[in-house]
Amino acid sequence: MADAVETLLGLLRDRYSCRAFRPDPVPGDVISRIVEAAGRAPSWCNAQPWHVTVTQAAQTEAFRHALSDTAKAQVPAPDLPWPDSYPGAYGERRRTCGYQLYDAVGIARDDRTEQSMRNFALFDAPHVAIVQSEAALGPYGAMDTGGFVTAFMLAARAHGVDTIAQASVAAYAPMIRAHFELPETRLILCAISFGYGDPDHPANRFRTERAGLDEILDLRG
Ligand SMILES: Cc1cc2nc3c(=O)[nH]c(=O)nc-3n(C[C@H](O)[C@H](O)[C@H](O)COP(=O)(O)O)c2cc1C
């Protein structure tokens, strides 16, 4: 059991949002094993409302270009509403992780457009997973699919694969639905770009902090 705890904590600690990938592809059988493992995530009524469309090779390149062009030309139209605001500590955490990234890559704080456009180039990842949930299952379907996303990222880490979840990509849900000919009944929740991270790239050289247990846990009795 101690080994299981160590293994799990190791995966949770080692995972980070990778923002620069090497071009080497992830073998197809490894992709299948990651998705199969993520599918072990729990869901209300075991409905398993998640679906992923995963690209390889030329399909990734075609999507990368189409998405970048769309992001330059169109206004965001996400399926899920973006947060209204980030009050108090939430806003501070948001600013801190933004500053960490901009400091790491040496970008002035008032010139962020170029770095944020890297989202739409999928940070040069060789693969992207478009994460969808069945719209009829509503917010709980999306919540279940969030669990799937975390399981995907931890399973990927267990296979030595780096990931980044990207809500920014889901801002162009109508274009994504059309590009991959996805059913109208699916919500586009986020993307997960993945592959093998470039450890020497400045964007991968910082790690985010977490709030202390006292800010999370309200233990009674
Ligand atoms: C649902 C979700 C959406 C995210 N969207 C983006 C995104 O669009 N662009 C980005 O650079 N990071 C994105 N992130 C990464 C977060 O910024 C990152 O998880 C957070 O700062 C904690 O850092 P860590 O993942 O390195 O531990 C997203 C993360 C999640 C879970």
PDB file of C-alpha atoms and ligand atoms in Angstrom:
ATOM      1  CA  MET A   1       0.000   0.000   0.000  1.00  0.00           C
ATOM      2  CA  ALA A   2       2.883   2.355   0.862  1.00  0.00           C
ATOM      3  CA  ASP A   3       4.193   1.739  -2.668  1.00  0.00           C
ATOM      4  CA  ALA A   4       0.808   2.643  -4.155  1.00  0.00           C
ATOM      5  CA  VAL A   5       0.733   5.906  -2.188  1.00  0.00           C
ATOM      6  CA  GLU A   6       4.279   6.782  -3.261  1.00  0.00           C
ATOM      7  CA  THR A   7       3.492   5.973  -6.902  1.00  0.00           C
ATOM      8  CA  LEU A   8       0.332   8.076  -6.896  1.00  0.00           C
ATOM      9  CA  LEU A   9       1.979  11.034  -5.127  1.00  0.00           C
ATOM     10  CA  GLY A  10       4.917  10.793  -7.529  1.00  0.00           C
ATOM     11  CA  LEU A  11       2.599  11.051 -10.535  1.00  0.00           C
ATOM     12  CA  LEU A  12       0.667  13.948  -8.968  1.00  0.00           C
ATOM     13  CA  ARG A  13       3.914  15.800  -8.185  1.00  0.00           C
ATOM     14  CA  ASP A  14       5.665  15.089 -11.492  1.00  0.00           C
ATOM     15  CA  ARG A  15       2.782  16.166 -13.708  1.00  0.00           C
ATOM     16  CA  TYR A  16       2.951  19.750 -14.841  1.00  0.00           C
ATOM     17  CA  SER A  17       1.429  21.728 -17.703  1.00  0.00           C
ATOM     18  CA  CYS A  18       3.863  21.304 -20.570  1.00  0.00           C
ATOM     19  CA  ARG A  19       4.099  24.317 -22.921  1.00  0.00           C
ATOM     20  CA  ALA A  20       6.843  23.128 -25.300  1.00  0.00           C
ATOM     21  CA  PHE A  21       6.922  19.684 -26.871  1.00  0.00           C
ATOM     22  CA  ARG A  22       9.454  17.750 -28.916  1.00  0.00           C
ATOM     23  CA  PRO A  23       8.110  16.484 -32.253  1.00  0.00           C
ATOM     24  CA  ASP A  24       8.490  12.745 -31.478  1.00  0.00           C
ATOM     25  CA  PRO A  25       5.121  10.981 -31.727  1.00  0.00           C
ATOM     26  CA  VAL A  26       3.600   8.908 -28.942  1.00  0.00           C
ATOM     27  CA  PRO A  27       3.097   5.311 -30.176  1.00  0.00           C
ATOM     28  CA  GLY A  28      -0.534   4.484 -30.989  1.00  0.00           C
ATOM     29  CA  ASP A  29      -0.683   1.646 -28.437  1.00  0.00           C
ATOM     30  CA  VAL A  30       0.474   4.027 -25.680  1.00  0.00           C
ATOM     31  CA  ILE A  31      -2.248   6.523 -26.672  1.00  0.00           C
ATOM     32  CA  SER A  32      -4.815   3.714 -26.452  1.00  0.00           C
ATOM     33  CA  ARG A  33      -3.565   2.662 -23.009  1.00  0.00           C
ATOM     34  CA  ILE A  34      -3.741   6.246 -21.707  1.00  0.00           C
ATOM     35  CA  VAL A  35      -7.327   6.684 -22.929  1.00  0.00           C
ATOM     36  CA  GLU A  36      -8.338   3.272 -21.619  1.00  0.00           C
ATOM     37  CA  ALA A  37      -6.896   4.128 -18.188  1.00  0.00           C
ATOM     38  CA  ALA A  38      -8.654   7.521 -18.173  1.00  0.00           C
ATOM     39  CA  GLY A  39     -11.911   5.705 -18.928  1.00  0.00           C
ATOM     40  CA  ARG A  40     -11.640   4.105 -15.459  1.00  0.00           C
ATOM     41  CA  ALA A  41     -12.671   7.502 -14.010  1.00  0.00           C
ATOM     42  CA  PRO A  42     -15.961   7.395 -12.067  1.00  0.00           C
ATOM     43  CA  SER A  43     -19.102   9.127 -13.331  1.00  0.00           C
ATOM     44  CA  TRP A  44     -22.611   9.696 -12.039  1.00  0.00           C
ATOM     45  CA  CYS A  45     -24.710   6.551 -12.816  1.00  0.00           C
ATOM     46  CA  ASN A  46     -21.602   5.247 -14.591  1.00  0.00           C
ATOM     47  CA  ALA A  47     -22.859   7.174 -17.634  1.00  0.00           C
ATOM     48  CA  GLN A  48     -19.268   7.787 -18.832  1.00  0.00           C
ATOM     49  CA  PRO A  49     -20.250  10.934 -20.733  1.00  0.00           C
ATOM     50  CA  TRP A  50     -16.757  11.539 -22.181  1.00  0.00           C
ATOM     51  CA  HIS A  51     -15.435  11.180 -25.703  1.00  0.00           C
ATOM     52  CA  VAL A  52     -12.027  12.134 -27.077  1.00  0.00           C
ATOM     53  CA  THR A  53     -10.969  12.793 -30.636  1.00  0.00           C
ATOM     54  CA  VAL A  54      -7.187  12.340 -30.799  1.00  0.00           C
ATOM     55  CA  THR A  55      -4.978  13.468 -33.666  1.00  0.00           C
ATOM     56  CA  GLN A  56      -1.714  12.068 -34.969  1.00  0.00           C
ATOM     57  CA  ALA A  57       0.779  13.238 -37.599  1.00  0.00           C
ATOM     58  CA  ALA A  58      -0.818  15.134 -40.524  1.00  0.00           C
ATOM     59  CA  GLN A  59      -4.138  15.398 -38.681  1.00  0.00           C
ATOM     60  CA  THR A  60      -2.418  17.313 -35.877  1.00  0.00           C
ATOM     61  CA  GLU A  61      -0.726  19.642 -38.371  1.00  0.00           C
ATOM     62  CA  ALA A  62      -3.976  20.303 -40.237  1.00  0.00           C
ATOM     63  CA  PHE A  63      -5.816  21.089 -37.000  1.00  0.00           C
ATOM     64  CA  ARG A  64      -2.966  23.242 -35.640  1.00  0.00           C
ATOM     65  CA  HIS A  65      -3.078  25.434 -38.743  1.00  0.00           C
ATOM     66  CA  ALA A  66      -6.864  25.619 -38.941  1.00  0.00           C
ATOM     67  CA  LEU A  67      -7.120  26.502 -35.237  1.00  0.00           C
ATOM     68  CA  SER A  68      -4.413  29.183 -35.411  1.00  0.00           C
ATOM     69  CA  ASP A  69      -6.114  30.767 -38.420  1.00  0.00           C
ATOM     70  CA  THR A  70      -9.475  30.667 -36.637  1.00  0.00           C
ATOM     71  CA  ALA A  71      -8.075  32.208 -33.441  1.00  0.00           C
ATOM     72  CA  LYS A  72      -6.676  35.129 -35.468  1.00  0.00           C
ATOM     73  CA  ALA A  73      -9.946  35.729 -37.307  1.00  0.00           C
ATOM     74  CA  GLN A  74     -12.845  34.849 -35.002  1.00  0.00           C
ATOM     75  CA  VAL A  75     -14.152  35.861 -31.603  1.00  0.00           C
ATOM     76  CA  PRO A  76     -14.340  33.127 -28.921  1.00  0.00           C
ATOM     77  CA  ALA A  77     -17.577  31.114 -28.822  1.00  0.00           C
ATOM     78  CA  PRO A  78     -17.086  28.435 -26.114  1.00  0.00           C
ATOM     79  CA  ASP A  79     -19.773  25.849 -25.328  1.00  0.00           C
ATOM     80  CA  LEU A  80     -19.274  26.395 -21.573  1.00  0.00           C
ATOM     81  CA  PRO A  81     -19.419  29.967 -20.267  1.00  0.00           C
ATOM     82  CA  TRP A  82     -16.061  31.298 -19.120  1.00  0.00           C
ATOM     83  CA  PRO A  83     -15.722  32.318 -15.455  1.00  0.00           C
ATOM     84  CA  ASP A  84     -17.415  35.656 -14.668  1.00  0.00           C
ATOM     85  CA  SER A  85     -14.559  36.732 -12.419  1.00  0.00           C
ATOM     86  CA  TYR A  86     -11.727  35.428 -10.233  1.00  0.00           C
ATOM     87  CA  PRO A  87     -12.385  37.087  -6.864  1.00  0.00           C
ATOM     88  CA  GLY A  88      -9.761  37.336  -4.102  1.00  0.00           C
ATOM     89  CA  ALA A  89      -7.340  34.432  -3.779  1.00  0.00           C
ATOM     90  CA  TYR A  90      -8.516  32.917  -7.085  1.00  0.00           C
ATOM     91  CA  GLY A  91      -7.459  36.026  -8.964  1.00  0.00           C
ATOM     92  CA  GLU A  92      -4.129  36.123  -7.136  1.00  0.00           C
ATOM     93  CA  ARG A  93      -3.376  32.515  -8.051  1.00  0.00           C
ATOM     94  CA  ARG A  94      -4.348  33.227 -11.636  1.00  0.00           C
ATOM     95  CA  ARG A  95      -2.019  36.236 -11.811  1.00  0.00           C
ATOM     96  CA  THR A  96       0.827  34.352 -10.120  1.00  0.00           C
ATOM     97  CA  CYS A  97       0.816  31.455 -12.578  1.00  0.00           C
ATOM     98  CA  GLY A  98       0.587  33.934 -15.481  1.00  0.00           C
ATOM     99  CA  TYR A  99       3.579  35.913 -14.178  1.00  0.00           C
ATOM    100  CA  GLN A 100       5.529  32.689 -13.627  1.00  0.00           C
ATOM    101  CA  LEU A 101       5.034  31.767 -17.272  1.00  0.00           C
ATOM    102  CA  TYR A 102       5.811  35.229 -18.646  1.00  0.00           C
ATOM    103  CA  ASP A 103       8.897  35.552 -16.440  1.00  0.00           C
ATOM    104  CA  ALA A 104      10.083  32.078 -17.491  1.00  0.00           C
ATOM    105  CA  VAL A 105       9.834  32.841 -21.202  1.00  0.00           C
ATOM    106  CA  GLY A 106      11.022  36.442 -20.777  1.00  0.00           C
ATOM    107  CA  ILE A 107       7.924  38.157 -22.135  1.00  0.00           C
ATOM    108  CA  ALA A 108       6.929  41.613 -20.912  1.00  0.00           C
ATOM    109  CA  ARG A 109       3.648  41.531 -19.015  1.00  0.00           C
ATOM    110  CA  ASP A 110       1.968  43.856 -21.469  1.00  0.00           C
ATOM    111  CA  ASP A 111       2.904  41.725 -24.492  1.00  0.00           C
ATOM    112  CA  ARG A 112       1.202  38.424 -23.897  1.00  0.00           C
ATOM    113  CA  THR A 113      -0.554  37.892 -27.199  1.00  0.00           C
ATOM    114  CA  GLU A 114       2.286  35.973 -28.797  1.00  0.00           C
ATOM    115  CA  GLN A 115       2.557  33.540 -25.872  1.00  0.00           C
ATOM    116  CA  SER A 116      -1.210  33.047 -25.667  1.00  0.00           C
ATOM    117  CA  MET A 117      -1.282  32.294 -29.412  1.00  0.00           C
ATOM    118  CA  ARG A 118       1.038  29.350 -28.643  1.00  0.00           C
ATOM    119  CA  ASN A 119      -2.098  27.674 -27.269  1.00  0.00           C
ATOM    120  CA  PHE A 120      -3.491  27.497 -30.783  1.00  0.00           C
ATOM    121  CA  ALA A 121      -0.244  26.068 -32.168  1.00  0.00           C
ATOM    122  CA  LEU A 122      -0.808  23.389 -29.479  1.00  0.00           C
ATOM    123  CA  PHE A 123       2.645  24.280 -28.112  1.00  0.00           C
ATOM    124  CA  ASP A 124       4.033  22.240 -31.046  1.00  0.00           C
ATOM    125  CA  ALA A 125       2.669  19.001 -29.541  1.00  0.00           C
ATOM    126  CA  PRO A 126       2.496  16.015 -31.901  1.00  0.00           C
ATOM    127  CA  HIS A 127      -1.002  15.155 -30.598  1.00  0.00           C
ATOM    128  CA  VAL A 128      -4.125  16.804 -29.311  1.00  0.00           C
ATOM    129  CA  ALA A 129      -7.127  15.205 -27.612  1.00  0.00           C
ATOM    130  CA  ILE A 130     -10.384  17.112 -28.040  1.00  0.00           C
ATOM    131  CA  VAL A 131     -12.354  16.384 -24.861  1.00  0.00           C
ATOM    132  CA  GLN A 132     -16.134  16.226 -25.255  1.00  0.00           C
ATOM    133  CA  SER A 133     -19.081  15.408 -22.997  1.00  0.00           C
ATOM    134  CA  GLU A 134     -22.639  14.544 -23.930  1.00  0.00           C
ATOM    135  CA  ALA A 135     -24.552  17.844 -23.714  1.00  0.00           C
ATOM    136  CA  ALA A 136     -27.760  16.255 -22.365  1.00  0.00           C
ATOM    137  CA  LEU A 137     -25.899  15.225 -19.200  1.00  0.00           C
ATOM    138  CA  GLY A 138     -25.353  18.890 -18.350  1.00  0.00           C
ATOM    139  CA  PRO A 139     -22.948  20.232 -15.726  1.00  0.00           C
ATOM    140  CA  TYR A 140     -22.556  16.850 -14.008  1.00  0.00           C
ATOM    141  CA  GLY A 141     -21.563  15.298 -17.329  1.00  0.00           C
ATOM    142  CA  ALA A 142     -18.945  18.035 -17.641  1.00  0.00           C
ATOM    143  CA  MET A 143     -17.860  17.424 -14.048  1.00  0.00           C
ATOM    144  CA  ASP A 144     -17.442  13.680 -14.708  1.00  0.00           C
ATOM    145  CA  THR A 145     -15.428  14.514 -17.803  1.00  0.00           C
ATOM    146  CA  GLY A 146     -13.170  16.756 -15.685  1.00  0.00           C
ATOM    147  CA  GLY A 147     -12.308  13.616 -13.709  1.00  0.00           C
ATOM    148  CA  PHE A 148     -11.547  11.887 -16.998  1.00  0.00           C
ATOM    149  CA  VAL A 149      -9.191  14.755 -17.931  1.00  0.00           C
ATOM    150  CA  THR A 150      -7.223  14.397 -14.679  1.00  0.00           C
ATOM    151  CA  ALA A 151      -7.054  10.612 -15.060  1.00  0.00           C
ATOM    152  CA  PHE A 152      -5.832  11.082 -18.663  1.00  0.00           C
ATOM    153  CA  MET A 153      -3.042  13.413 -17.543  1.00  0.00           C
ATOM    154  CA  LEU A 154      -1.911  11.109 -14.713  1.00  0.00           C
ATOM    155  CA  ALA A 155      -2.047   8.019 -16.933  1.00  0.00           C
ATOM    156  CA  ALA A 156      -0.020   9.913 -19.542  1.00  0.00           C
ATOM    157  CA  ARG A 157       2.603  10.792 -16.897  1.00  0.00           C
ATOM    158  CA  ALA A 158       2.762   7.127 -15.882  1.00  0.00           C
ATOM    159  CA  HIS A 159       3.735   6.428 -19.513  1.00  0.00           C
ATOM    160  CA  GLY A 160       6.317   9.254 -19.540  1.00  0.00           C
ATOM    161  CA  VAL A 161       4.043  11.447 -21.660  1.00  0.00           C
ATOM    162  CA  ASP A 162       3.578  15.158 -20.914  1.00  0.00           C
ATOM    163  CA  THR A 163       0.272  17.004 -21.239  1.00  0.00           C
ATOM    164  CA  ILE A 164      -1.473  20.347 -20.962  1.00  0.00           C
ATOM    165  CA  ALA A 165      -5.220  20.845 -20.578  1.00  0.00           C
ATOM    166  CA  GLN A 166      -6.388  23.829 -22.646  1.00  0.00           C
ATOM    167  CA  ALA A 167      -9.714  25.558 -22.139  1.00  0.00           C
ATOM    168  CA  SER A 168      -8.458  28.232 -24.558  1.00  0.00           C
ATOM    169  CA  VAL A 169      -8.800  25.798 -27.462  1.00  0.00           C
ATOM    170  CA  ALA A 170     -12.447  25.102 -26.578  1.00  0.00           C
ATOM    171  CA  ALA A 171     -13.128  28.810 -27.211  1.00  0.00           C
ATOM    172  CA  TYR A 172     -13.431  27.836 -30.879  1.00  0.00           C
ATOM    173  CA  ALA A 173     -15.955  25.019 -30.313  1.00  0.00           C
ATOM    174  CA  PRO A 174     -17.985  25.664 -33.514  1.00  0.00           C
ATOM    175  CA  MET A 175     -14.878  25.452 -35.699  1.00  0.00           C
ATOM    176  CA  ILE A 176     -13.671  22.307 -33.865  1.00  0.00           C
ATOM    177  CA  ARG A 177     -17.074  20.633 -34.260  1.00  0.00           C
ATOM    178  CA  ALA A 178     -17.042  21.391 -37.983  1.00  0.00           C
ATOM    179  CA  HIS A 179     -13.369  20.423 -38.490  1.00  0.00           C
ATOM    180  CA  PHE A 180     -13.777  16.957 -36.930  1.00  0.00           C
ATOM    181  CA  GLU A 181     -17.433  16.510 -37.968  1.00  0.00           C
ATOM    182  CA  LEU A 182     -18.487  15.975 -34.334  1.00  0.00           C
ATOM    183  CA  PRO A 183     -22.159  15.615 -33.377  1.00  0.00           C
ATOM    184  CA  GLU A 184     -24.041  18.736 -32.262  1.00  0.00           C
ATOM    185  CA  THR A 185     -24.996  16.798 -29.099  1.00  0.00           C
ATOM    186  CA  ARG A 186     -21.434  16.990 -27.753  1.00  0.00           C
ATOM    187  CA  LEU A 187     -20.005  19.824 -25.676  1.00  0.00           C
ATOM    188  CA  ILE A 188     -16.377  20.686 -26.423  1.00  0.00           C
ATOM    189  CA  LEU A 189     -14.892  21.098 -22.921  1.00  0.00           C
ATOM    190  CA  CYS A 190     -11.177  21.472 -23.516  1.00  0.00           C
ATOM    191  CA  ALA A 191      -8.205  20.118 -25.406  1.00  0.00           C
ATOM    192  CA  ILE A 192      -5.271  18.150 -24.038  1.00  0.00           C
ATOM    193  CA  SER A 193      -2.135  18.673 -26.092  1.00  0.00           C
ATOM    194  CA  PHE A 194       0.345  15.890 -25.385  1.00  0.00           C
ATOM    195  CA  GLY A 195       3.668  14.339 -26.331  1.00  0.00           C
ATOM    196  CA  TYR A 196       7.189  14.415 -24.904  1.00  0.00           C
ATOM    197  CA  GLY A 197       8.090  17.716 -23.270  1.00  0.00           C
ATOM    198  CA  ASP A 198      11.231  19.684 -24.063  1.00  0.00           C
ATOM    199  CA  PRO A 199      12.806  19.945 -20.583  1.00  0.00           C
ATOM    200  CA  ASP A 200      15.199  22.704 -21.710  1.00  0.00           C
ATOM    201  CA  HIS A 201      12.509  25.071 -22.975  1.00  0.00           C
ATOM    202  CA  PRO A 202      12.029  28.046 -20.617  1.00  0.00           C
ATOM    203  CA  ALA A 203       8.225  27.581 -20.649  1.00  0.00           C
ATOM    204  CA  ASN A 204       8.713  24.200 -18.960  1.00  0.00           C
ATOM    205  CA  ARG A 205      11.128  25.376 -16.306  1.00  0.00           C
ATOM    206  CA  PHE A 206       8.714  26.691 -13.659  1.00  0.00           C
ATOM    207  CA  ARG A 207       6.303  24.838 -11.389  1.00  0.00           C
ATOM    208  CA  THR A 208       3.122  26.203  -9.831  1.00  0.00           C
ATOM    209  CA  GLU A 209       2.468  26.238  -6.088  1.00  0.00           C
ATOM    210  CA  ARG A 210      -0.586  24.925  -4.263  1.00  0.00           C
ATOM    211  CA  ALA A 211      -2.563  26.371  -1.360  1.00  0.00           C
ATOM    212  CA  GLY A 212      -1.931  24.788   2.032  1.00  0.00           C
ATOM    213  CA  LEU A 213      -4.228  22.109   3.394  1.00  0.00           C
ATOM    214  CA  ASP A 214      -5.774  24.661   5.790  1.00  0.00           C
ATOM    215  CA  GLU A 215      -7.166  26.554   2.778  1.00  0.00           C
ATOM    216  CA  ILE A 216      -8.743  23.419   1.297  1.00  0.00           C
ATOM    217  CA  LEU A 217      -9.856  21.196   4.153  1.00  0.00           C
ATOM    218  CA  ASP A 218     -12.635  22.014   6.596  1.00  0.00           C
ATOM    219  CA  LEU A 219     -12.465  18.931   8.825  1.00  0.00           C
ATOM    220  CA  ARG A 220     -15.228  18.728  11.422  1.00  0.00           C
ATOM    221  CA  GLY A 221     -15.483  16.598  14.538  1.00  0.00           C
TER     222      GLY A 221
HETATM  223  C1  LIG B   1      -9.421  22.631 -17.481  1.00  0.00           C
HETATM  224  C2  LIG B   1      -8.088  23.320 -17.636  1.00  0.00           C
HETATM  225  C3  LIG B   1      -7.901  24.244 -18.642  1.00  0.00           C
HETATM  226  C4  LIG B   1      -6.662  24.867 -18.818  1.00  0.00           C
HETATM  227  N1  LIG B   1      -6.482  25.723 -19.878  1.00  0.00           N
HETATM  228  C5  LIG B   1      -5.254  26.220 -20.133  1.00  0.00           C
HETATM  229  C6  LIG B   1      -5.011  26.972 -21.299  1.00  0.00           C
HETATM  230  O1  LIG B   1      -5.901  27.214 -22.121  1.00  0.00           O
HETATM  231  N2  LIG B   1      -3.758  27.438 -21.530  1.00  0.00           N
HETATM  232  C7  LIG B   1      -2.717  27.190 -20.648  1.00  0.00           C
HETATM  233  O2  LIG B   1      -1.594  27.635 -20.915  1.00  0.00           O
HETATM  234  N3  LIG B   1      -2.923  26.462 -19.519  1.00  0.00           N
HETATM  235  C8  LIG B   1      -4.152  25.950 -19.260  1.00  0.00           C
HETATM  236  N4  LIG B   1      -4.359  25.151 -18.165  1.00  0.00           N
HETATM  237  C9  LIG B   1      -3.219  24.825 -17.277  1.00  0.00           C
HETATM  238  C10 LIG B   1      -3.303  25.564 -15.939  1.00  0.00           C
HETATM  239  O3  LIG B   1      -2.853  26.887 -16.088  1.00  0.00           O
HETATM  240  C11 LIG B   1      -2.439  24.770 -14.950  1.00  0.00           C
HETATM  241  O4  LIG B   1      -3.001  23.503 -14.738  1.00  0.00           O
HETATM  242  C12 LIG B   1      -2.305  25.474 -13.591  1.00  0.00           C
HETATM  243  O5  LIG B   1      -1.662  26.726 -13.725  1.00  0.00           O
HETATM  244  C13 LIG B   1      -1.524  24.605 -12.598  1.00  0.00           C
HETATM  245  O6  LIG B   1      -0.235  24.343 -13.122  1.00  0.00           O
HETATM  246  P1  LIG B   1       0.273  22.861 -13.414  1.00  0.00           P
HETATM  247  O7  LIG B   1      -0.696  22.184 -14.340  1.00  0.00           O
HETATM  248  O8  LIG B   1       1.628  23.035 -14.071  1.00  0.00           O
HETATM  249  O9  LIG B   1       0.344  22.121 -12.107  1.00  0.00           O
HETATM  250  C14 LIG B   1      -5.587  24.554 -17.950  1.00  0.00           C
HETATM  251  C15 LIG B   1      -5.789  23.623 -16.918  1.00  0.00           C
HETATM  252  C16 LIG B   1      -7.014  23.014 -16.760  1.00  0.00           C
HETATM  253  C17 LIG B   1      -7.180  21.970 -15.672  1.00  0.00           C
END
